CSV table of C-alpha atoms and ligand atoms in Angstrom, one decimal:
chain,number,residue,atom,x,y,z
A,1,MET,CA,18.7,-29.6,1.2
A,2,LYS,CA,19.4,-26.1,0.6
A,3,ILE,CA,17.1,-23.2,2.3
A,4,LEU,CA,16.9,-19.7,1.9
A,5,ILE,CA,15.4,-17.8,4.7
A,6,VAL,CA,14.7,-14.0,3.6
A,7,GLY,CA,15.2,-11.4,6.4
A,8,SER,CA,17.4,-10.4,9.2
A,9,GLY,CA,15.5,-10.3,12.7
A,10,GLY,CA,14.7,-12.6,15.8
A,11,ARG,CA,11.8,-14.2,13.5
A,12,GLU,CA,14.7,-15.3,10.9
A,13,HIS,CA,16.8,-16.7,13.6
A,14,ALA,CA,13.6,-18.9,14.7
A,15,LEU,CA,12.9,-20.3,11.4
A,16,ALA,CA,16.4,-20.9,10.9
A,17,TRP,CA,16.9,-22.5,14.2
A,18,SER,CA,13.5,-24.5,13.5
A,19,PHE,CA,14.8,-26.0,10.0
A,20,LYS,CA,18.2,-26.9,11.2
A,21,ARG,CA,17.0,-28.5,14.4
A,22,ARG,CA,15.2,-31.5,12.9
A,23,ASN,CA,18.1,-32.0,10.4
A,24,GLN,CA,21.4,-30.6,10.9
A,25,ASP,CA,22.6,-31.6,7.4
A,26,ARG,CA,20.6,-28.8,5.8
A,27,THR,CA,22.3,-25.8,4.5
A,28,ILE,CA,21.0,-22.6,5.4
A,29,PHE,CA,21.3,-19.4,3.6
A,30,CYS,CA,19.9,-16.2,5.0
A,31,ALA,CA,19.5,-12.7,3.4
A,32,ASP,CA,21.0,-10.9,5.1
A,33,GLY,CA,21.1,-12.4,8.6
A,34,ASN,CA,22.7,-11.2,11.8
A,35,ALA,CA,25.1,-12.5,14.2
A,36,GLY,CA,23.2,-15.3,15.8
A,37,ILE,CA,21.8,-16.8,12.4
A,38,SER,CA,25.7,-16.8,11.1
A,39,ASN,CA,25.9,-19.9,13.7
A,40,LEU,CA,23.7,-21.8,12.0
A,41,ALA,CA,23.5,-20.5,8.2
A,42,GLU,CA,25.6,-18.6,5.7
A,43,CYS,CA,24.6,-15.2,5.6
A,44,VAL,CA,24.7,-13.5,2.1
A,45,ASP,CA,24.6,-9.9,1.4
A,46,ILE,CA,21.3,-9.2,-0.4
A,47,SER,CA,18.9,-6.9,1.1
A,48,PRO,CA,15.2,-8.5,1.4
A,49,ASP,CA,14.2,-5.8,-1.2
A,50,ASP,CA,16.4,-7.1,-3.7
A,51,ILE,CA,14.0,-9.4,-5.3
A,52,GLU,CA,15.9,-9.6,-8.7
A,53,GLY,CA,19.2,-10.4,-6.5
A,54,LEU,CA,17.6,-13.1,-4.4
A,55,ALA,CA,16.0,-14.9,-7.7
A,56,GLU,CA,19.0,-14.9,-9.1
A,57,PHE,CA,21.1,-16.0,-6.0
A,58,ALA,CA,18.0,-18.9,-5.5
A,59,ALA,CA,18.8,-19.8,-9.1
A,60,ASN,CA,22.3,-20.0,-9.1
A,61,GLU,CA,22.5,-21.6,-5.5
A,62,LYS,CA,19.8,-24.2,-6.8
A,63,ILE,CA,18.0,-23.6,-3.5
A,64,ASP,CA,15.3,-26.2,-2.7
A,65,LEU,CA,13.3,-24.1,-0.7
A,66,THR,CA,12.9,-20.1,0.0
A,67,PHE,CA,11.1,-19.1,3.2
A,68,VAL,CA,10.3,-15.1,3.6
A,69,GLY,CA,9.8,-13.4,7.0
A,70,GLY,CA,8.9,-10.0,6.3
A,71,GLU,CA,6.2,-8.2,4.6
A,72,THR,CA,8.6,-6.0,2.6
A,73,SER,CA,9.4,-8.8,0.2
A,74,LEU,CA,6.2,-10.1,-0.2
A,75,ALA,CA,4.3,-6.9,-0.8
A,76,LEU,CA,7.2,-6.2,-3.7
A,77,GLY,CA,6.1,-9.7,-5.6
A,78,ILE,CA,8.5,-11.9,-4.7
A,79,VAL,CA,6.8,-14.8,-4.5
A,80,ASP,CA,5.4,-14.3,-8.1
A,81,ARG,CA,9.1,-14.0,-9.0
A,82,PHE,CA,10.1,-16.9,-7.6
A,83,GLU,CA,7.1,-19.1,-8.7
A,84,GLN,CA,7.8,-17.5,-12.5
A,85,ALA,CA,11.4,-18.9,-12.4
A,86,GLY,CA,10.2,-22.4,-10.9
A,87,LEU,CA,11.6,-21.7,-7.6
A,88,GLN,CA,9.8,-23.2,-4.6
A,89,ILE,CA,8.9,-20.6,-2.2
A,90,ILE,CA,6.7,-19.9,1.0
A,91,GLY,CA,4.5,-17.1,1.1
A,92,PRO,CA,1.6,-15.2,-0.5
A,93,THR,CA,1.7,-13.8,-3.9
A,94,GLN,CA,1.9,-9.9,-4.2
A,95,SER,CA,-2.3,-9.8,-4.6
A,96,ALA,CA,-3.0,-12.0,-1.7
A,97,ALA,CA,-0.1,-9.8,0.5
A,98,ARG,CA,-2.6,-6.7,-0.1
A,99,LEU,CA,-4.3,-8.2,2.7
A,100,GLU,CA,-1.5,-6.8,4.8
A,101,SER,CA,0.0,-4.1,2.5
A,102,SER,CA,-3.2,-2.3,2.3
A,103,LYS,CA,-5.4,-1.6,5.3
A,104,ALA,CA,-8.2,-0.2,3.0
A,105,PHE,CA,-8.2,-3.1,1.0
A,106,ALA,CA,-8.1,-5.6,3.7
A,107,LYS,CA,-11.4,-3.4,5.3
A,108,ASP,CA,-13.0,-3.7,2.0
A,109,PHE,CA,-12.5,-7.4,1.5
A,110,MET,CA,-13.8,-8.3,5.1
A,111,GLU,CA,-16.9,-6.3,4.2
A,112,LYS,CA,-17.4,-7.9,1.1
A,113,HIS,CA,-17.3,-11.7,2.7
A,114,ARG,CA,-19.0,-10.6,6.0
A,115,ILE,CA,-16.2,-11.2,8.3
A,116,PRO,CA,-16.4,-9.7,11.6
A,117,THR,CA,-14.4,-6.2,12.1
A,118,ALA,CA,-14.8,-3.0,13.3
A,119,ALA,CA,-16.8,-0.4,11.3
A,120,TYR,CA,-15.0,1.9,9.0
A,121,ALA,CA,-14.6,4.3,6.2
A,122,ASN,CA,-11.6,4.4,3.8
A,123,CYS,CA,-10.8,8.3,3.3
A,124,SER,CA,-8.1,9.4,0.6
A,125,SER,CA,-7.8,12.8,2.1
A,126,ALA,CA,-7.7,14.6,5.5
A,127,GLU,CA,-10.9,16.6,4.7
A,128,GLU,CA,-12.7,13.8,3.8
A,129,ALA,CA,-11.6,11.8,6.9
A,130,ILE,CA,-12.3,15.0,9.1
A,131,THR,CA,-15.8,15.4,7.4
A,132,ARG,CA,-16.6,11.8,8.1
A,133,LEU,CA,-15.6,12.0,12.1
A,134,GLU,CA,-17.5,15.1,12.5
A,135,SER,CA,-21.0,13.7,10.6
A,136,GLY,CA,-21.2,11.6,13.8
A,137,GLU,CA,-21.1,8.0,12.2
A,138,PHE,CA,-17.9,7.2,14.4
A,139,GLY,CA,-19.8,8.5,17.8
A,140,ASP,CA,-19.8,11.9,19.7
A,141,GLU,CA,-17.0,14.4,20.2
A,142,GLU,CA,-16.0,11.8,23.2
A,143,THR,CA,-16.1,8.5,21.3
A,144,PRO,CA,-12.6,7.1,20.5
A,145,VAL,CA,-12.0,6.6,17.2
A,146,VAL,CA,-8.9,4.5,15.6
A,147,VAL,CA,-6.5,6.3,12.5
A,148,LYS,CA,-4.7,4.1,10.3
A,149,ALA,CA,-2.4,4.7,7.5
A,150,ASP,CA,-3.3,2.4,4.5
A,151,GLY,CA,0.1,1.2,3.7
A,152,LEU,CA,2.9,-0.6,5.4
A,153,ALA,CA,4.0,1.1,8.3
A,154,ALA,CA,5.8,-1.0,10.5
A,155,GLY,CA,3.3,-0.6,13.4
A,156,LYS,CA,3.6,3.1,13.6
A,157,GLY,CA,0.8,4.0,11.1
A,158,VAL,CA,-1.9,3.3,13.7
A,159,VAL,CA,-3.3,6.1,16.4
A,160,VAL,CA,-5.9,4.8,18.8
A,161,ALA,CA,-7.1,8.3,19.3
A,162,VAL,CA,-9.1,8.7,22.8
A,163,ASP,CA,-11.6,11.3,21.1
A,164,ARG,CA,-12.6,13.3,18.2
A,165,LYS,CA,-10.1,16.2,18.7
A,166,GLU,CA,-7.1,13.4,18.8
A,167,ALA,CA,-8.4,11.6,15.9
A,168,ILE,CA,-8.4,14.8,13.8
A,169,ALA,CA,-5.1,15.6,15.1
A,170,ALA,CA,-3.7,12.1,13.9
A,171,VAL,CA,-5.4,12.8,10.6
A,172,ASN,CA,-3.5,15.6,9.8
A,173,ALA,CA,-0.4,14.3,11.5
A,174,LEU,CA,-0.4,11.2,9.5
A,175,PHE,CA,-1.3,13.2,6.0
A,176,GLU,CA,1.5,15.5,6.4
A,177,GLY,CA,4.0,12.6,7.1
A,178,HIS,CA,4.7,13.4,10.8
A,179,LEU,CA,3.7,9.6,11.9
A,180,VAL,CA,5.4,7.5,9.0
A,181,SER,CA,6.5,8.2,5.5
A,182,LYS,CA,3.9,9.9,3.1
A,183,SER,CA,4.4,7.0,0.9
A,184,ALA,CA,2.5,4.9,3.8
A,185,VAL,CA,-0.5,7.2,3.5
A,186,GLY,CA,-1.9,7.4,0.3
A,187,SER,CA,-5.3,7.1,2.1
A,188,LEU,CA,-6.3,6.2,5.8
A,189,VAL,CA,-8.8,4.2,7.5
A,190,LEU,CA,-11.1,5.4,10.3
A,191,GLU,CA,-12.3,2.8,12.6
A,192,GLU,CA,-14.6,2.3,15.2
A,193,CYS,CA,-12.6,1.4,18.4
A,194,LEU,CA,-13.1,-2.0,19.6
A,195,PHE,CA,-12.8,-3.4,23.4
A,196,GLY,CA,-11.6,-6.6,24.8
A,197,LYS,CA,-8.8,-8.6,25.0
A,198,GLU,CA,-6.4,-8.8,22.1
A,199,VAL,CA,-4.9,-12.1,20.8
A,200,SER,CA,-2.9,-13.1,17.8
A,201,LEU,CA,-3.8,-16.5,16.0
A,202,ILE,CA,-1.6,-17.8,13.3
A,203,MET,CA,-1.7,-20.8,10.6
A,204,PHE,CA,-0.1,-22.4,8.2
A,205,SER,CA,-2.2,-22.4,4.8
A,206,ASP,CA,-2.0,-23.8,1.7
A,207,GLY,CA,-4.9,-21.6,0.2
A,208,LYS,CA,-7.6,-24.0,0.9
A,209,ASN,CA,-6.4,-26.0,4.3
A,210,PHE,CA,-5.1,-24.5,7.1
A,211,ALA,CA,-3.2,-25.5,10.2
A,212,LEU,CA,-3.4,-23.4,13.5
A,213,MET,CA,-0.4,-22.6,15.6
A,214,PRO,CA,-0.6,-21.8,19.4
A,215,PRO,CA,-2.6,-18.7,20.2
A,216,THR,CA,0.0,-16.1,21.2
A,217,ARG,CA,-0.3,-12.7,22.9
A,218,ASP,CA,2.4,-9.5,22.0
A,219,HIS,CA,3.0,-6.6,24.0
A,220,LYS,CA,3.5,-3.9,21.7
A,221,ARG,CA,4.3,-0.6,23.8
A,222,ILE,CA,7.7,0.0,25.0
A,223,GLY,CA,6.5,0.6,28.9
A,224,GLU,CA,5.3,-1.5,31.5
A,225,GLY,CA,1.4,-1.6,31.9
A,226,ASP,CA,1.0,-1.1,28.2
A,227,THR,CA,2.3,2.4,28.2
A,228,GLY,CA,4.2,4.7,26.0
A,229,ASP,CA,5.4,4.5,22.0
A,230,ASN,CA,4.3,1.5,20.1
A,231,THR,CA,7.3,-1.0,19.0
A,232,GLY,CA,7.5,-4.1,16.6
A,233,GLY,CA,6.7,-6.0,20.1
A,234,MET,CA,8.6,-6.6,23.3
A,235,GLY,CA,7.5,-10.0,24.0
A,236,THR,CA,5.1,-12.5,23.4
A,237,VAL,CA,3.6,-15.6,25.0
A,238,THR,CA,1.9,-18.7,23.7
A,239,ASP,CA,-0.8,-20.2,26.0
A,240,SER,CA,-3.8,-22.3,25.6
A,241,SER,CA,-5.6,-20.6,28.0
A,242,LEU,CA,-5.6,-17.3,25.5
A,243,LEU,CA,-8.2,-19.0,23.5
A,244,SER,CA,-10.8,-21.6,24.5
A,245,LYS,CA,-12.1,-24.5,22.2
A,246,GLU,CA,-15.5,-22.8,21.6
A,247,GLN,CA,-13.7,-19.6,20.8
A,248,THR,CA,-11.4,-21.0,18.2
A,249,LYS,CA,-13.9,-22.7,16.5
A,250,GLU,CA,-15.9,-19.4,16.0
A,251,ILE,CA,-12.9,-18.1,14.8
A,252,ALA,CA,-12.5,-20.9,12.2
A,253,ASP,CA,-16.1,-20.8,11.3
A,254,SER,CA,-16.7,-16.8,11.2
A,255,ILE,CA,-13.0,-15.5,10.2
A,256,ILE,CA,-10.8,-18.2,8.8
A,257,ARG,CA,-12.9,-20.1,6.5
A,258,PRO,CA,-14.5,-16.9,5.1
A,259,THR,CA,-11.1,-15.4,4.9
A,260,LEU,CA,-9.6,-18.2,2.8
A,261,GLU,CA,-12.5,-19.1,0.9
A,262,GLY,CA,-13.4,-15.3,0.0
A,263,ALA,CA,-9.6,-14.6,-1.1
A,264,ALA,CA,-9.6,-17.7,-3.5
A,265,ALA,CA,-13.0,-16.8,-4.9
A,266,ASP,CA,-11.7,-13.0,-5.7
A,267,GLY,CA,-8.6,-15.1,-7.1
A,268,PHE,CA,-5.6,-14.4,-4.9
A,269,PRO,CA,-5.3,-17.9,-2.7
A,270,VAL,CA,-3.8,-17.1,0.5
A,271,THR,CA,-0.5,-19.6,0.8
A,272,GLY,CA,2.0,-19.6,3.4
A,273,ILE,CA,1.3,-17.8,7.0
A,274,LEU,CA,-1.8,-16.3,7.6
A,275,PHE,CA,-1.7,-13.8,11.0
A,276,LEU,CA,-5.1,-12.7,12.5
A,277,GLY,CA,-4.8,-9.9,14.8
A,278,LEU,CA,-8.0,-10.3,16.9
A,279,MET,CA,-10.3,-8.4,19.4
A,280,MET,CA,-12.2,-10.6,21.5
A,281,THR,CA,-15.2,-8.4,21.8
A,282,GLU,CA,-18.4,-8.9,23.9
A,283,ASP,CA,-20.0,-9.8,20.3
A,284,GLY,CA,-17.5,-12.0,19.5
A,285,PRO,CA,-14.0,-12.2,18.1
A,286,LYS,CA,-13.2,-9.4,15.5
A,287,VAL,CA,-10.4,-9.0,13.0
A,288,LEU,CA,-7.9,-6.1,13.6
A,289,GLU,CA,-5.6,-7.1,11.1
A,290,TYR,CA,-4.1,-9.2,8.7
A,291,ASN,CA,-0.6,-10.3,8.4
A,292,VAL,CA,0.6,-12.6,5.5
A,293,ARG,CA,3.7,-13.5,7.5
A,294,PHE,CA,5.2,-14.6,10.8
A,295,GLY,CA,4.9,-12.0,13.4
A,296,ASP,CA,8.1,-10.9,15.3
A,297,PRO,CA,8.6,-12.0,18.4
A,298,GLU,CA,5.5,-14.2,17.9
A,299,THR,CA,7.7,-16.7,15.6
A,300,GLN,CA,10.5,-17.0,18.6
A,301,ALA,CA,7.7,-18.3,20.9
A,302,ILE,CA,5.5,-20.4,18.5
A,303,LEU,CA,8.5,-22.4,16.7
A,304,VAL,CA,10.1,-23.6,20.0
A,305,ASN,CA,7.0,-25.3,20.7
A,306,LEU,CA,7.1,-26.8,17.0
A,307,GLU,CA,7.8,-30.7,17.3
A,308,THR,CA,7.1,-31.6,13.5
A,309,ASP,CA,9.8,-30.8,11.1
A,310,LEU,CA,9.0,-26.9,9.6
A,311,ALA,CA,10.2,-28.5,6.3
A,312,GLU,CA,7.6,-31.1,6.3
A,313,ILE,CA,5.1,-28.5,6.7
A,314,CYS,CA,6.4,-26.5,4.1
A,315,ASP,CA,6.1,-29.6,1.9
A,316,ALA,CA,2.6,-30.0,2.5
A,317,MET,CA,1.7,-26.4,1.8
A,318,LEU,CA,3.5,-26.2,-1.5
A,319,GLN,CA,1.5,-29.5,-2.4
A,320,GLY,CA,-1.8,-28.6,-1.0
A,321,SER,CA,-2.0,-31.1,1.6
A,322,LEU,CA,-1.9,-29.5,4.6
A,323,ASP,CA,-5.0,-31.6,5.6
A,324,ARG,CA,-3.5,-34.7,5.6
A,325,LEU,CA,-0.3,-34.0,7.8
A,326,VAL,CA,-0.5,-34.1,11.6
A,327,ILE,CA,1.2,-31.2,13.3
A,328,ASN,CA,2.6,-31.5,16.8
A,329,TRP,CA,3.1,-28.9,19.1
A,330,LYS,CA,4.6,-29.2,22.7
A,331,GLU,CA,2.0,-29.3,25.4
A,332,GLY,CA,2.6,-26.2,27.7
A,333,SER,CA,3.8,-22.5,27.0
A,334,SER,CA,6.7,-20.4,26.1
A,335,ALA,CA,7.6,-16.8,26.3
A,336,CYS,CA,9.9,-14.6,24.4
A,337,VAL,CA,11.2,-11.3,26.2
A,338,ILE,CA,12.7,-8.9,24.0
A,339,LEU,CA,16.1,-7.5,25.1
A,340,ALA,CA,16.0,-3.6,23.5
A,341,ALA,CA,18.9,-1.1,23.2
A,342,GLU,CA,18.4,2.3,24.8
A,343,ASN,CA,16.4,4.6,23.2
A,344,TYR,CA,14.4,2.1,21.3
A,345,PRO,CA,11.9,2.5,19.4
A,346,LYS,CA,13.1,6.0,18.8
A,347,THR,CA,16.7,6.1,17.5
A,348,PRO,CA,18.2,3.1,19.3
A,349,ARG,CA,22.0,3.2,20.2
A,350,LYS,CA,24.1,0.8,18.6
A,351,GLY,CA,27.5,-0.8,19.0
A,352,ASP,CA,27.6,-1.9,22.3
A,353,ARG,CA,29.4,-5.5,23.4
A,354,ILE,CA,26.7,-7.8,24.6
A,355,ASN,CA,27.7,-9.6,27.8
A,356,GLY,CA,26.4,-13.0,29.3
A,357,LEU,CA,25.0,-14.8,26.0
A,358,GLU,CA,26.7,-17.9,26.7
A,359,GLU,CA,25.6,-18.1,30.3
A,360,ALA,CA,22.0,-17.2,29.1
A,361,SER,CA,22.1,-19.5,26.3
A,362,ALA,CA,23.2,-22.6,28.4
A,363,SER,CA,19.8,-22.2,30.4
A,364,GLU,CA,17.8,-25.3,30.4
A,365,ASN,CA,15.0,-25.2,27.7
A,366,VAL,CA,16.1,-21.6,26.9
A,367,VAL,CA,16.9,-20.4,23.3
A,368,VAL,CA,18.4,-16.9,22.9
A,369,PHE,CA,17.4,-15.5,19.4
A,370,HIS,CA,19.1,-12.8,17.8
A,371,SER,CA,17.4,-9.7,16.2
A,372,GLY,CA,19.5,-6.8,15.9
A,373,THR,CA,23.0,-7.9,16.6
A,374,ALA,CA,26.4,-7.9,14.7
A,375,MET,CA,30.0,-8.9,15.4
A,376,ASP,CA,32.5,-6.5,15.7
A,377,SER,CA,36.0,-6.8,14.3
A,378,ASP,CA,37.3,-8.4,17.3
A,379,GLY,CA,34.7,-10.8,17.1
A,380,TYR,CA,32.5,-9.7,19.8
A,381,VAL,CA,28.5,-10.0,19.6
A,382,VAL,CA,27.4,-6.1,19.7
A,383,THR,CA,24.1,-4.3,19.3
A,384,ALA,CA,23.1,-3.2,16.1
A,385,GLY,CA,19.3,-2.6,16.3
A,386,GLY,CA,16.4,-1.6,18.6
A,387,ARG,CA,15.4,-5.1,19.4
A,388,VAL,CA,18.6,-6.8,20.3
A,389,LEU,CA,17.5,-10.2,21.5
A,390,GLY,CA,14.6,-12.4,22.3
A,391,VAL,CA,14.9,-14.9,25.3
A,392,THR,CA,12.6,-17.5,24.8
A,393,ALA,CA,11.8,-20.3,26.8
A,394,VAL,CA,9.1,-23.0,27.1
A,395,ALA,CA,7.9,-24.8,30.3
A,396,SER,CA,4.9,-26.9,31.3
A,397,ASN,CA,2.8,-23.7,32.2
A,398,LEU,CA,3.2,-20.2,31.5
A,399,SER,CA,4.4,-18.6,34.6
A,400,ASN,CA,7.4,-21.4,34.6
A,401,SER,CA,8.3,-20.3,30.8
A,402,LEU,CA,8.2,-16.8,32.2
A,403,HIS,CA,10.3,-17.5,35.3
A,404,ARG,CA,12.6,-19.2,32.8
A,405,ALA,CA,13.1,-16.6,30.4
A,406,TYR,CA,13.4,-14.0,32.8
A,407,LYS,CA,16.2,-15.8,35.1
A,408,ALA,CA,18.1,-16.3,31.4
A,409,ALA,CA,17.6,-12.4,30.5
A,410,ASN,CA,19.1,-11.4,34.0
A,411,LYS,CA,22.3,-13.2,32.9
A,412,ILE,CA,22.8,-11.0,29.9
A,413,SER,CA,23.7,-7.2,30.0
A,414,TRP,CA,25.0,-4.3,27.9
A,415,GLU,CA,25.3,-0.5,28.3
A,416,GLY,CA,21.8,1.0,28.2
A,417,MET,CA,19.8,-2.5,27.9
A,418,TYR,CA,16.3,-2.4,28.5
A,419,PHE,CA,13.1,-4.8,28.9
A,420,ARG,CA,9.6,-5.0,29.9
A,421,ARG,CA,9.6,-6.9,33.2
A,422,ASP,CA,5.6,-7.7,32.9
A,423,ILE,CA,5.6,-9.6,29.8
A,424,GLY,CA,2.8,-12.4,30.1
A,425,LYS,CA,0.8,-10.5,32.9
B,501,AMP,P1,-3.0,-3.1,13.7
B,501,AMP,O1,-1.7,-3.0,12.9
B,501,AMP,O2,-4.1,-2.6,12.6
B,501,AMP,O3,-3.2,-4.5,14.3
B,501,AMP,O4,-3.1,-2.1,14.9
B,501,AMP,C1,-2.3,-1.6,15.9
B,501,AMP,C2,-2.8,-2.0,17.0
B,501,AMP,O5,-3.5,-0.7,17.4
B,501,AMP,C3,-3.7,-3.3,17.7
B,501,AMP,O6,-2.9,-4.2,17.8
B,501,AMP,C4,-4.6,-3.0,18.4
B,501,AMP,O7,-3.8,-2.5,19.6
B,501,AMP,C5,-4.8,-1.4,18.0
B,501,AMP,N1,-6.3,-1.5,17.3
B,501,AMP,C6,-6.0,-1.1,15.8
B,501,AMP,N2,-7.5,-1.3,15.5
B,501,AMP,C7,-8.3,-1.1,16.8
B,501,AMP,C8,-9.6,-1.2,16.9
B,501,AMP,N3,-10.2,-1.1,15.9
B,501,AMP,N4,-9.7,-0.9,18.0
B,501,AMP,C9,-9.3,-0.8,18.9
B,501,AMP,N5,-7.9,-1.0,19.1
B,501,AMP,C10,-7.2,-1.1,17.6
B,502,LIG,N1,4.6,-8.6,16.6
B,502,LIG,C1,3.6,-8.2,15.7
B,502,LIG,C2,4.2,-8.1,14.0
B,502,LIG,O1,5.0,-8.8,13.9
B,502,LIG,O2,3.4,-7.7,13.2
């Protein structure tokens, strides 16, 4: 079997590892990969944005299955293009990907299908947003409000403003292109600020049936105690205690089924991976965001728990028979701690040689997934991105998995290496 993975980060390394784990004979290609992925797969120099190049490669190589890691390729319509060419691919179509690629679209969709989410207003200019803020519909001057760029912004397009003044400053900064590129800010969404515990729930979907993965919690801020700038994610844990059985049932009934049924009724069934960013409020679970792909580093922590062959799950998603497949997960917990380069998430320092990788990887029940790494001309693994490695461990409970991950992380070093010591706390 030949599999193509699209992307180059820790998520894609975990996907390659998972496909290979149950069957070493599979040939994996990754576009465009990293130093860790190159140990499992043949890395091909095609950018995840180059949809035509990827389709051509998949057809020429007779790829049996393509798995898309990130949102950019999905928003560009890679799934539509592959399906037109009769190539098997896991992911949503471009229209279904709008649930992630346009926050305004997602909010209108949730309102239409009565899916619990924060009260909102879609605004197409700074004047309109400021008028709506000053009207008092989002509370008085002291009330926190959330300001979000409509388009894809890699986590940088959201400002949780503590009061109206900060919200207005965020509106201006977004429209002036100070926070994210102007193309991500054709319009913006104002949202009521929700309070509660955040949890992410990711599932496989065949458009009709879904299969939940273990619930996860991500730590998005760079600093300990959830302080400082937002990042792509500094660490994730999976643990059954993150959601009770009752909460999971409520989410399935009030959010997941209406989402899958609503999307199918609107003509864009959501297939592949559906990721719910949730706030567990006093009034029940509410959707903060939809993603239509695996998270990074959620994937690393989730896939180390997967007992069933990922290729078998992909097959069930393509056949629409997820309801007939039993998916097995390890009992217990997992943790992924991200080791980042100096100055991440601003302009990370690159090109430093990484020490201790082999010792860390040899630790029991630990897998070190590569995010931003490359091989230098002498064959050493060097840093090549902001998030560099995801040290991932499984154990029978959360504190043991964290202990294992940190023990392995402490064996790794490079000039300027940084990681949070409070993941899972
Ligand atoms: P998003 O990309 O929409 O998930 O937003 C990024 C982060 O901003 C979330 O993980 C939350 O921590 C925070 N956030 C987003 N929307 C809200 C909201 N309505 N109320 C409170 N916090 C929010
Ligand atoms: N870790 C959050 C994301 O992948 O969107």
